[in-house]
Short mmCIF file of N, CA and C in Angstrom, two decimals:
data_model
loop_
_atom_site.label_atom_id
_atom_site.label_comp_id
_atom_site.label_asym_id
_atom_site.label_seq_id
_atom_site.Cartn_x
_atom_site.Cartn_y
_atom_site.Cartn_z
N UNK A 1 17.16 -62.67 -97.69
CA UNK A 1 16.27 -62.48 -96.57
C UNK A 1 14.98 -61.87 -97.10
N UNK A 2 13.86 -62.41 -96.66
CA UNK A 2 12.58 -61.93 -97.16
C UNK A 2 12.24 -60.58 -96.54
N UNK A 3 11.34 -59.86 -97.18
CA UNK A 3 10.95 -58.54 -96.69
C UNK A 3 10.21 -58.65 -95.36
N UNK A 4 9.50 -59.76 -95.12
CA UNK A 4 8.82 -59.95 -93.83
C UNK A 4 9.82 -60.07 -92.69
N UNK A 5 10.90 -60.78 -92.92
CA UNK A 5 11.93 -60.93 -91.87
C UNK A 5 12.65 -59.61 -91.62
N UNK A 6 12.91 -58.86 -92.70
CA UNK A 6 13.55 -57.56 -92.54
C UNK A 6 12.65 -56.62 -91.73
N UNK A 7 11.37 -56.65 -92.06
CA UNK A 7 10.42 -55.81 -91.34
C UNK A 7 10.34 -56.21 -89.86
N UNK A 8 10.34 -57.50 -89.58
CA UNK A 8 10.28 -57.99 -88.20
C UNK A 8 11.53 -57.57 -87.42
N UNK A 9 12.69 -57.65 -88.04
CA UNK A 9 13.92 -57.23 -87.38
C UNK A 9 13.93 -55.72 -87.15
N UNK A 10 13.47 -54.98 -88.14
CA UNK A 10 13.39 -53.53 -88.01
C UNK A 10 12.43 -53.14 -86.89
N UNK A 11 11.29 -53.81 -86.84
CA UNK A 11 10.31 -53.53 -85.79
C UNK A 11 10.87 -53.90 -84.42
N UNK A 12 11.54 -55.01 -84.29
CA UNK A 12 12.14 -55.41 -83.02
C UNK A 12 13.21 -54.42 -82.58
N UNK A 13 14.00 -53.94 -83.52
CA UNK A 13 15.02 -52.94 -83.20
C UNK A 13 14.38 -51.63 -82.75
N UNK A 14 13.31 -51.24 -83.41
CA UNK A 14 12.61 -50.00 -83.04
C UNK A 14 12.01 -50.13 -81.64
N UNK A 15 11.38 -51.26 -81.34
CA UNK A 15 10.79 -51.49 -80.01
C UNK A 15 11.88 -51.47 -78.94
N UNK A 16 13.01 -52.10 -79.21
CA UNK A 16 14.12 -52.11 -78.26
C UNK A 16 14.65 -50.69 -78.03
N UNK A 17 14.78 -49.93 -79.10
CA UNK A 17 15.25 -48.54 -78.98
C UNK A 17 14.27 -47.72 -78.15
N UNK A 18 12.99 -47.85 -78.38
CA UNK A 18 11.98 -47.11 -77.62
C UNK A 18 12.00 -47.52 -76.15
N UNK A 19 12.17 -48.80 -75.89
CA UNK A 19 12.23 -49.29 -74.51
C UNK A 19 13.42 -48.68 -73.77
N UNK A 20 14.57 -48.63 -74.41
CA UNK A 20 15.75 -48.02 -73.81
C UNK A 20 15.51 -46.54 -73.55
N UNK A 21 14.90 -45.84 -74.48
CA UNK A 21 14.61 -44.41 -74.30
C UNK A 21 13.66 -44.18 -73.14
N UNK A 22 12.64 -45.00 -73.04
CA UNK A 22 11.67 -44.84 -71.94
C UNK A 22 12.33 -45.13 -70.60
N UNK A 23 13.10 -46.19 -70.52
CA UNK A 23 13.73 -46.55 -69.25
C UNK A 23 14.77 -45.54 -68.80
N UNK A 24 15.50 -44.96 -69.72
CA UNK A 24 16.50 -43.97 -69.32
C UNK A 24 15.87 -42.61 -69.06
N UNK A 25 14.70 -42.37 -69.60
CA UNK A 25 14.04 -41.09 -69.39
C UNK A 25 13.17 -41.05 -68.16
N UNK A 26 12.87 -42.18 -67.57
CA UNK A 26 11.99 -42.24 -66.40
C UNK A 26 12.79 -42.11 -65.12
N UNK A 27 12.10 -41.75 -64.08
CA UNK A 27 12.73 -41.66 -62.78
C UNK A 27 13.13 -40.24 -62.44
N UNK A 28 13.38 -40.05 -61.18
CA UNK A 28 13.77 -38.73 -60.71
C UNK A 28 15.26 -38.53 -60.92
N UNK A 29 15.58 -37.35 -61.35
CA UNK A 29 16.98 -37.01 -61.56
C UNK A 29 17.37 -36.00 -60.50
N UNK A 30 18.54 -36.18 -59.94
CA UNK A 30 19.04 -35.22 -58.97
C UNK A 30 19.90 -34.21 -59.70
N UNK A 31 19.60 -32.94 -59.47
CA UNK A 31 20.38 -31.87 -60.08
C UNK A 31 20.89 -30.96 -58.98
N UNK A 32 21.97 -30.25 -59.22
CA UNK A 32 22.48 -29.32 -58.20
C UNK A 32 21.48 -28.20 -57.92
N UNK A 33 21.47 -27.76 -56.67
CA UNK A 33 20.58 -26.67 -56.27
C UNK A 33 20.92 -25.41 -57.04
N UNK A 34 19.87 -24.73 -57.50
CA UNK A 34 20.00 -23.48 -58.23
C UNK A 34 18.82 -22.61 -57.82
N UNK A 35 19.09 -21.44 -57.27
CA UNK A 35 18.02 -20.59 -56.74
C UNK A 35 17.00 -20.20 -57.82
N UNK A 36 17.47 -19.92 -59.01
CA UNK A 36 16.55 -19.55 -60.09
C UNK A 36 15.60 -20.71 -60.41
N UNK A 37 16.13 -21.91 -60.48
CA UNK A 37 15.30 -23.09 -60.70
C UNK A 37 14.38 -23.38 -59.53
N UNK A 38 14.87 -23.14 -58.30
CA UNK A 38 14.09 -23.35 -57.10
C UNK A 38 12.85 -22.45 -57.11
N UNK A 39 13.01 -21.22 -57.57
CA UNK A 39 11.91 -20.26 -57.59
C UNK A 39 10.98 -20.42 -58.79
N UNK A 40 11.39 -21.18 -59.81
CA UNK A 40 10.59 -21.31 -61.03
C UNK A 40 9.22 -21.90 -60.71
N UNK A 41 8.18 -21.22 -61.16
CA UNK A 41 6.80 -21.64 -60.89
C UNK A 41 6.02 -21.67 -62.20
N UNK A 42 5.50 -22.82 -62.54
CA UNK A 42 4.66 -22.97 -63.71
C UNK A 42 3.44 -23.80 -63.31
N UNK A 43 2.81 -23.37 -62.25
CA UNK A 43 1.70 -24.14 -61.70
C UNK A 43 2.17 -25.18 -60.70
N UNK A 44 3.44 -25.54 -60.78
CA UNK A 44 4.09 -26.49 -59.86
C UNK A 44 5.54 -26.08 -59.74
N UNK A 45 6.18 -26.56 -58.69
CA UNK A 45 7.63 -26.38 -58.56
C UNK A 45 8.29 -27.66 -59.06
N UNK A 46 8.31 -27.88 -60.38
CA UNK A 46 8.83 -29.13 -60.93
C UNK A 46 10.29 -29.36 -60.57
N UNK A 47 11.10 -28.32 -60.60
CA UNK A 47 12.54 -28.50 -60.40
C UNK A 47 12.91 -28.76 -58.95
N UNK A 48 12.05 -28.39 -58.01
CA UNK A 48 12.40 -28.56 -56.60
C UNK A 48 12.59 -30.03 -56.23
N UNK A 49 11.76 -30.90 -56.77
CA UNK A 49 11.88 -32.33 -56.45
C UNK A 49 13.23 -32.88 -56.88
N UNK A 50 13.77 -32.35 -57.97
CA UNK A 50 15.08 -32.80 -58.46
C UNK A 50 16.23 -32.18 -57.67
N UNK A 51 16.00 -31.01 -57.05
CA UNK A 51 17.06 -30.32 -56.34
C UNK A 51 17.12 -30.61 -54.86
N UNK A 52 16.05 -31.15 -54.29
CA UNK A 52 15.96 -31.22 -52.83
C UNK A 52 17.03 -32.13 -52.23
N UNK A 53 17.41 -33.18 -52.92
CA UNK A 53 18.45 -34.08 -52.40
C UNK A 53 19.78 -33.34 -52.27
N UNK A 54 20.18 -32.63 -53.32
CA UNK A 54 21.42 -31.85 -53.28
C UNK A 54 21.34 -30.76 -52.22
N UNK A 55 20.19 -30.12 -52.13
CA UNK A 55 19.99 -29.06 -51.15
C UNK A 55 20.19 -29.58 -49.73
N UNK A 56 19.54 -30.69 -49.41
CA UNK A 56 19.63 -31.24 -48.06
C UNK A 56 21.03 -31.77 -47.75
N UNK A 57 21.68 -32.32 -48.73
CA UNK A 57 23.00 -32.92 -48.50
C UNK A 57 24.13 -31.88 -48.50
N UNK A 58 24.05 -30.87 -49.38
CA UNK A 58 25.19 -29.99 -49.58
C UNK A 58 24.99 -28.52 -49.20
N UNK A 59 23.77 -28.06 -49.06
CA UNK A 59 23.54 -26.64 -48.83
C UNK A 59 23.00 -26.32 -47.43
N UNK A 60 22.02 -27.11 -46.97
CA UNK A 60 21.45 -26.86 -45.65
C UNK A 60 22.33 -27.53 -44.60
N UNK A 61 22.63 -26.81 -43.55
CA UNK A 61 23.48 -27.37 -42.50
C UNK A 61 22.94 -26.96 -41.14
N UNK A 62 23.10 -27.85 -40.19
CA UNK A 62 22.73 -27.52 -38.81
C UNK A 62 23.56 -26.31 -38.39
N UNK A 63 22.91 -25.39 -37.69
CA UNK A 63 23.60 -24.20 -37.24
C UNK A 63 23.39 -22.99 -38.12
N UNK A 64 22.78 -23.19 -39.31
CA UNK A 64 22.47 -22.04 -40.17
C UNK A 64 21.42 -21.19 -39.49
N UNK A 65 21.55 -19.90 -39.57
CA UNK A 65 20.57 -18.99 -38.99
C UNK A 65 19.34 -18.93 -39.89
N UNK A 66 18.19 -18.68 -39.28
CA UNK A 66 16.93 -18.56 -40.00
C UNK A 66 17.09 -17.62 -41.20
N UNK A 67 17.73 -16.49 -41.01
CA UNK A 67 17.93 -15.50 -42.06
C UNK A 67 18.72 -16.09 -43.24
N UNK A 68 19.75 -16.90 -42.94
CA UNK A 68 20.56 -17.53 -44.00
C UNK A 68 19.72 -18.50 -44.82
N UNK A 69 18.86 -19.25 -44.14
CA UNK A 69 18.00 -20.20 -44.85
C UNK A 69 17.04 -19.46 -45.77
N UNK A 70 16.44 -18.39 -45.28
CA UNK A 70 15.51 -17.61 -46.10
C UNK A 70 16.24 -16.94 -47.27
N UNK A 71 17.47 -16.48 -47.06
CA UNK A 71 18.25 -15.91 -48.15
C UNK A 71 18.57 -16.97 -49.20
N UNK A 72 18.82 -18.21 -48.76
CA UNK A 72 19.14 -19.30 -49.67
C UNK A 72 17.91 -19.76 -50.45
N UNK A 73 16.76 -19.91 -49.77
CA UNK A 73 15.58 -20.53 -50.38
C UNK A 73 14.43 -19.58 -50.70
N UNK A 74 14.48 -18.38 -50.19
CA UNK A 74 13.35 -17.48 -50.39
C UNK A 74 12.34 -17.64 -49.27
N UNK A 75 11.28 -16.86 -49.35
CA UNK A 75 10.26 -16.87 -48.31
C UNK A 75 9.51 -18.20 -48.31
N UNK A 76 9.27 -18.71 -47.13
CA UNK A 76 8.55 -19.96 -46.94
C UNK A 76 7.05 -19.70 -47.00
N UNK A 77 6.29 -20.74 -47.36
CA UNK A 77 4.84 -20.57 -47.38
C UNK A 77 4.23 -20.81 -46.00
N UNK A 78 5.01 -21.35 -45.07
CA UNK A 78 4.48 -21.67 -43.75
C UNK A 78 5.58 -21.51 -42.72
N UNK A 79 5.35 -20.66 -41.75
CA UNK A 79 6.29 -20.48 -40.64
C UNK A 79 5.57 -20.91 -39.38
N UNK A 80 6.16 -21.86 -38.67
CA UNK A 80 5.55 -22.40 -37.47
C UNK A 80 6.36 -21.95 -36.27
N UNK A 81 5.80 -21.05 -35.50
CA UNK A 81 6.50 -20.55 -34.31
C UNK A 81 5.79 -20.98 -33.03
N UNK A 82 4.64 -21.61 -33.14
CA UNK A 82 3.82 -21.91 -31.97
C UNK A 82 4.15 -23.26 -31.33
N UNK A 83 4.47 -24.26 -32.12
CA UNK A 83 4.69 -25.61 -31.59
C UNK A 83 6.02 -25.73 -30.86
N UNK A 84 6.22 -26.90 -30.31
CA UNK A 84 7.46 -27.15 -29.58
C UNK A 84 8.67 -27.19 -30.51
N UNK A 85 8.44 -27.45 -31.80
CA UNK A 85 9.52 -27.47 -32.79
C UNK A 85 9.25 -26.38 -33.81
N UNK A 86 9.79 -25.17 -33.61
CA UNK A 86 9.57 -24.12 -34.61
C UNK A 86 10.27 -24.46 -35.92
N UNK A 87 9.64 -24.09 -37.02
CA UNK A 87 10.25 -24.39 -38.30
C UNK A 87 9.52 -23.75 -39.45
N UNK A 88 10.03 -23.99 -40.64
CA UNK A 88 9.42 -23.48 -41.86
C UNK A 88 9.28 -24.63 -42.86
N UNK A 89 8.33 -24.44 -43.79
CA UNK A 89 8.08 -25.45 -44.81
C UNK A 89 8.17 -24.83 -46.19
N UNK A 90 8.67 -25.64 -47.13
CA UNK A 90 8.70 -25.27 -48.54
C UNK A 90 8.03 -26.39 -49.33
N UNK A 91 7.14 -26.03 -50.23
CA UNK A 91 6.47 -27.02 -51.07
C UNK A 91 7.49 -27.64 -52.03
N UNK A 92 7.50 -28.95 -52.09
CA UNK A 92 8.37 -29.67 -53.01
C UNK A 92 7.55 -30.28 -54.14
N UNK A 93 6.48 -30.95 -53.79
CA UNK A 93 5.60 -31.57 -54.79
C UNK A 93 4.17 -31.48 -54.30
N UNK A 94 3.26 -31.19 -55.21
CA UNK A 94 1.83 -31.13 -54.89
C UNK A 94 1.09 -31.87 -55.99
N UNK A 95 0.18 -32.76 -55.59
CA UNK A 95 -0.61 -33.52 -56.55
C UNK A 95 -2.08 -33.15 -56.41
N UNK A 96 -2.77 -33.14 -57.56
CA UNK A 96 -4.19 -32.81 -57.60
C UNK A 96 -4.95 -33.96 -58.22
N UNK A 97 -6.22 -34.12 -57.82
CA UNK A 97 -7.09 -35.08 -58.48
C UNK A 97 -7.54 -34.47 -59.81
N UNK A 98 -7.95 -35.31 -60.70
CA UNK A 98 -8.40 -34.86 -62.01
C UNK A 98 -9.55 -33.87 -61.86
N UNK A 99 -9.43 -32.74 -62.51
CA UNK A 99 -10.44 -31.68 -62.52
C UNK A 99 -10.73 -31.09 -61.15
N UNK A 100 -9.77 -31.12 -60.25
CA UNK A 100 -9.94 -30.57 -58.91
C UNK A 100 -8.89 -29.48 -58.69
N UNK A 101 -9.30 -28.41 -58.03
CA UNK A 101 -8.35 -27.32 -57.77
C UNK A 101 -7.68 -27.46 -56.41
N UNK A 102 -8.20 -28.34 -55.57
CA UNK A 102 -7.62 -28.54 -54.25
C UNK A 102 -6.60 -29.66 -54.28
N UNK A 103 -5.45 -29.46 -53.66
CA UNK A 103 -4.43 -30.52 -53.65
C UNK A 103 -4.91 -31.73 -52.83
N UNK A 104 -4.51 -32.91 -53.27
CA UNK A 104 -4.89 -34.13 -52.54
C UNK A 104 -3.72 -34.70 -51.74
N UNK A 105 -2.49 -34.47 -52.19
CA UNK A 105 -1.34 -34.91 -51.41
C UNK A 105 -0.10 -34.18 -51.90
N UNK A 106 0.95 -34.27 -51.12
CA UNK A 106 2.17 -33.58 -51.51
C UNK A 106 3.33 -33.91 -50.59
N UNK A 107 4.40 -33.18 -50.82
CA UNK A 107 5.63 -33.36 -50.06
C UNK A 107 6.21 -31.99 -49.78
N UNK A 108 6.59 -31.75 -48.53
CA UNK A 108 7.18 -30.48 -48.11
C UNK A 108 8.56 -30.72 -47.52
N UNK A 109 9.41 -29.72 -47.65
CA UNK A 109 10.68 -29.71 -46.94
C UNK A 109 10.46 -28.94 -45.66
N UNK A 110 10.66 -29.58 -44.52
CA UNK A 110 10.51 -28.94 -43.22
C UNK A 110 11.89 -28.71 -42.63
N UNK A 111 12.15 -27.48 -42.23
CA UNK A 111 13.43 -27.13 -41.60
C UNK A 111 13.12 -26.68 -40.19
N UNK A 112 13.67 -27.39 -39.21
CA UNK A 112 13.41 -27.10 -37.79
C UNK A 112 14.49 -26.17 -37.25
N UNK A 113 14.06 -25.30 -36.34
CA UNK A 113 14.97 -24.34 -35.72
C UNK A 113 14.86 -24.43 -34.20
N UNK A 114 15.94 -24.08 -33.53
CA UNK A 114 15.88 -24.00 -32.07
C UNK A 114 15.41 -22.60 -31.67
N UNK A 115 15.37 -22.34 -30.39
CA UNK A 115 14.88 -21.05 -29.90
C UNK A 115 15.78 -19.87 -30.25
N UNK A 116 17.03 -20.16 -30.65
CA UNK A 116 17.96 -19.11 -31.07
C UNK A 116 17.93 -18.88 -32.58
N UNK A 117 16.93 -19.48 -33.25
CA UNK A 117 16.75 -19.36 -34.71
C UNK A 117 17.88 -20.01 -35.50
N UNK A 118 18.47 -21.06 -34.94
CA UNK A 118 19.50 -21.83 -35.65
C UNK A 118 18.90 -23.15 -36.11
N UNK A 119 19.17 -23.52 -37.36
CA UNK A 119 18.64 -24.76 -37.91
C UNK A 119 19.19 -25.96 -37.15
N UNK A 120 18.30 -26.88 -36.81
CA UNK A 120 18.72 -28.10 -36.12
C UNK A 120 18.51 -29.34 -36.98
N UNK A 121 17.81 -29.21 -38.09
CA UNK A 121 17.60 -30.35 -38.97
C UNK A 121 16.57 -30.05 -40.04
N UNK A 122 16.51 -30.95 -41.02
CA UNK A 122 15.52 -30.83 -42.08
C UNK A 122 15.07 -32.23 -42.49
N UNK A 123 13.85 -32.29 -42.99
CA UNK A 123 13.30 -33.57 -43.43
C UNK A 123 12.21 -33.34 -44.45
N UNK A 124 11.95 -34.35 -45.27
CA UNK A 124 10.85 -34.30 -46.21
C UNK A 124 9.62 -34.88 -45.53
N UNK A 125 8.52 -34.17 -45.62
CA UNK A 125 7.27 -34.59 -44.97
C UNK A 125 6.22 -34.84 -46.04
N UNK A 126 5.64 -36.04 -46.02
CA UNK A 126 4.54 -36.38 -46.91
C UNK A 126 3.24 -35.95 -46.24
N UNK A 127 2.30 -35.39 -47.00
CA UNK A 127 1.02 -35.01 -46.45
C UNK A 127 -0.08 -35.37 -47.43
N UNK A 128 -1.30 -35.45 -46.93
CA UNK A 128 -2.46 -35.68 -47.77
C UNK A 128 -3.59 -34.76 -47.35
N UNK A 129 -4.51 -34.55 -48.21
CA UNK A 129 -5.60 -33.61 -47.96
C UNK A 129 -6.32 -33.91 -46.64
N UNK A 130 -6.51 -32.87 -45.85
CA UNK A 130 -7.20 -33.01 -44.59
C UNK A 130 -6.30 -33.43 -43.44
N UNK A 131 -5.04 -33.76 -43.73
CA UNK A 131 -4.13 -34.22 -42.67
C UNK A 131 -2.73 -33.72 -42.98
N UNK A 132 -2.19 -32.89 -42.11
CA UNK A 132 -0.82 -32.43 -42.24
C UNK A 132 -0.06 -32.92 -41.01
N UNK A 133 0.83 -33.89 -41.18
CA UNK A 133 1.55 -34.45 -40.03
C UNK A 133 2.47 -33.41 -39.39
N UNK A 134 2.60 -33.49 -38.13
CA UNK A 134 3.52 -32.61 -37.41
C UNK A 134 4.87 -33.30 -37.31
N UNK A 135 5.95 -32.56 -37.50
CA UNK A 135 7.30 -33.18 -37.44
C UNK A 135 7.63 -33.64 -36.03
#
């Protein structure tokens, strides 16, 4: 076998290996909820996006008291007591434009409560700069 063919096979194998690594490394991974990871802040809450699915499916439940939710997740950045659906929000993902300090879009976890401070549901809310949708 000539050295050119060996090199071509080696290069093809390397490209295939890199492709497999990229494809398996991409995408969102779901990890179990962990309060320490939930609170981790390095300019963003990177781990929250990976934990929110497990949190919504296995940890948050209808009927939880407001106090229990705050003990589980920590203090919320937004408490809404004025609207017809009282609730709290937690930042999940925030995106910025290049060289801009103001967020342009993001995703929040909204947890709704009834008048007795019992959780009635939760949902992920997408928002963009200048517009925050109401649940």
